């Protein structure tokens, strides 16, 4: 073998070792990054609890909604969590159950395939979700039959209402979609 061939072979081995070493460093770096991400995800709940948030379990339904237990004026109910609903709502049929005092409203509701639905408004309500509680909450009442019909048609249980963006915003909500928890502060 000529000295030139020998030199080329040595350079090739050197470059190959260098590339392999660099590749293993990249793999180790990627693995470390993934481990750090997993650790950060596991610590999200701890961090939020340290910041004063309250943690409540969400239940995933067959309709791909989150359902949550909550108390309205001390009465337990089941609610869909809907980040797209501007207001939290209770069905007309549940107004008495939740001790709601309502008044007529000029606002027409729309959503979930229905439009121009008449509403009523109930002020000065207490909402408790897990250990999180807020007083003087305004709730909108409207006909939830179309929502519950859709749920039942998909073999899900009907709900008493909807927890909407108003409550989620007031509670500075964080939803952990991976672990099915709602954090409110």
XYZ file of C-alpha atoms in Angstrom:
185
model
C 0.000 0.000 0.000
C 1.401 3.404 -0.928
C 1.953 6.029 1.708
C -0.734 8.119 0.024
C -3.271 5.260 0.279
C -2.264 4.657 3.871
C -2.683 8.356 4.662
C -6.136 8.426 3.000
C -7.205 5.319 4.953
C -6.019 6.904 8.211
C -7.833 10.142 7.432
C -10.964 8.187 6.539
C -10.829 6.328 9.877
C -10.210 9.565 11.741
C -13.126 11.327 10.036
C -15.379 8.288 10.574
C -14.542 8.147 14.284
C -15.085 11.899 14.543
C -18.473 11.691 12.798
C -19.542 8.730 14.949
C -18.418 10.519 18.101
C -20.324 13.632 17.054
C -23.406 11.550 16.220
C -23.334 9.888 19.629
C -22.987 13.317 21.274
C -26.011 14.528 19.308
C -28.002 11.441 20.334
C -27.024 11.973 23.964
C -27.951 15.686 23.682
C -31.339 14.837 22.161
C -31.933 12.244 24.882
C -31.032 14.781 27.578
C -33.436 17.299 26.002
C -36.226 14.725 25.932
C -35.583 13.778 29.553
C -35.656 17.465 30.505
C -38.975 17.929 28.658
C -40.475 14.929 30.405
C -39.213 16.207 33.757
C -40.674 19.655 33.025
C -44.036 18.112 32.070
C -44.093 16.095 35.286
C -43.332 19.241 37.244
C -46.018 21.413 35.627
C -48.608 20.347 38.180
C -46.174 20.836 41.067
C -45.285 24.306 39.787
C -48.929 25.363 39.408
C -49.832 24.045 42.866
C -46.866 25.989 44.288
C -48.294 29.098 42.580
C -51.617 28.685 44.405
C -53.586 26.855 41.714
C -56.202 24.244 42.625
C -56.165 20.953 40.684
C -59.319 19.159 39.501
C -59.587 15.962 37.452
C -61.211 16.208 34.030
C -63.076 13.251 32.533
C -62.835 12.696 28.781
C -66.176 11.817 27.166
C -67.012 9.788 24.066
C -67.772 13.085 22.319
C -64.176 14.282 22.892
C -65.231 16.834 25.487
C -63.967 17.235 29.000
C -66.592 16.814 31.698
C -66.134 18.037 35.243
C -68.032 17.952 38.492
C -68.810 21.354 39.988
C -71.090 22.913 42.577
C -73.343 25.832 41.810
C -74.704 27.472 44.961
C -73.693 24.357 46.905
C -75.484 21.906 44.572
C -73.470 19.270 42.674
C -73.715 19.020 38.913
C -71.927 17.768 35.812
C -70.582 20.241 33.275
C -68.816 20.258 29.939
C -65.646 22.384 29.911
C -65.869 24.474 26.740
C -63.089 26.976 26.086
C -65.041 28.203 23.050
C -68.152 29.125 25.023
C -67.890 32.773 26.042
C -70.188 32.338 29.062
C -70.844 29.589 31.548
C -74.365 28.280 31.165
C -76.993 26.277 32.976
C -80.003 24.685 31.316
C -83.420 26.266 31.942
C -84.562 22.934 33.383
C -81.834 23.034 36.053
C -82.463 26.617 37.271
C -84.508 25.565 40.282
C -82.162 22.689 41.139
C -79.209 25.102 41.422
C -81.252 27.780 43.263
C -80.779 30.302 40.464
C -82.647 33.589 40.570
C -82.861 34.738 36.984
C -84.069 37.668 34.980
C -84.823 38.047 31.303
C -82.000 38.948 28.970
C -81.906 40.608 25.564
C -78.903 38.497 24.607
C -79.505 35.681 22.133
C -77.246 32.663 22.446
C -75.687 30.685 19.612
C -73.596 27.568 19.549
C -73.461 23.823 18.965
C -75.668 24.049 15.876
C -78.334 26.343 17.325
C -78.731 30.097 16.948
C -80.937 32.889 18.307
C -81.746 31.028 21.505
C -83.465 33.019 24.246
C -81.505 33.412 27.453
C -81.909 34.516 31.030
C -79.216 35.759 33.386
C -78.585 34.783 36.988
C -76.252 36.923 39.086
C -74.624 36.477 42.482
C -73.926 32.733 42.255
C -71.207 30.724 43.966
C -69.242 28.369 41.724
C -66.992 25.679 43.194
C -64.830 23.462 41.029
C -62.821 21.113 43.210
C -61.193 23.317 45.864
C -61.482 26.484 43.733
C -64.368 28.783 44.612
C -65.681 32.114 43.325
C -68.638 34.133 44.534
C -70.781 36.667 42.687
C -70.592 34.787 39.392
C -72.991 35.501 36.548
C -74.459 32.479 34.776
C -76.464 32.397 31.559
C -79.527 30.164 31.386
C -80.697 28.735 28.092
C -82.165 25.598 26.561
C -79.469 22.900 26.706
C -81.611 20.191 25.120
C -79.656 20.263 21.829
C -76.388 19.776 23.739
C -77.744 16.908 25.819
C -79.389 15.264 22.811
C -76.031 15.234 21.035
C -74.334 13.770 24.120
C -76.938 11.033 24.580
C -76.817 10.195 20.844
C -73.089 9.505 21.341
C -73.734 7.349 24.418
C -72.542 10.024 26.858
C -74.349 11.232 29.948
C -76.282 14.537 29.754
C -74.873 17.565 31.589
C -76.333 20.319 33.727
C -74.407 23.075 32.020
C -71.230 24.394 30.480
C -68.159 25.853 32.161
C -67.133 28.533 29.689
C -64.338 31.005 29.071
C -65.655 33.492 31.654
C -64.961 31.121 34.558
C -61.804 29.749 32.940
C -60.433 33.273 32.494
C -61.420 34.361 36.007
C -59.632 31.293 37.364
C -56.558 31.800 35.144
C -57.187 28.274 33.898
C -54.464 25.910 32.746
C -55.644 22.688 31.127
C -53.232 19.766 31.152
C -54.542 17.839 28.162
C -51.956 15.080 28.620
C -52.986 14.252 32.168
C -56.615 15.465 32.099
C -56.406 18.084 34.844
C -57.813 21.571 35.131
C -55.876 24.057 37.280
C -57.632 27.177 38.564
C -56.291 30.004 40.720
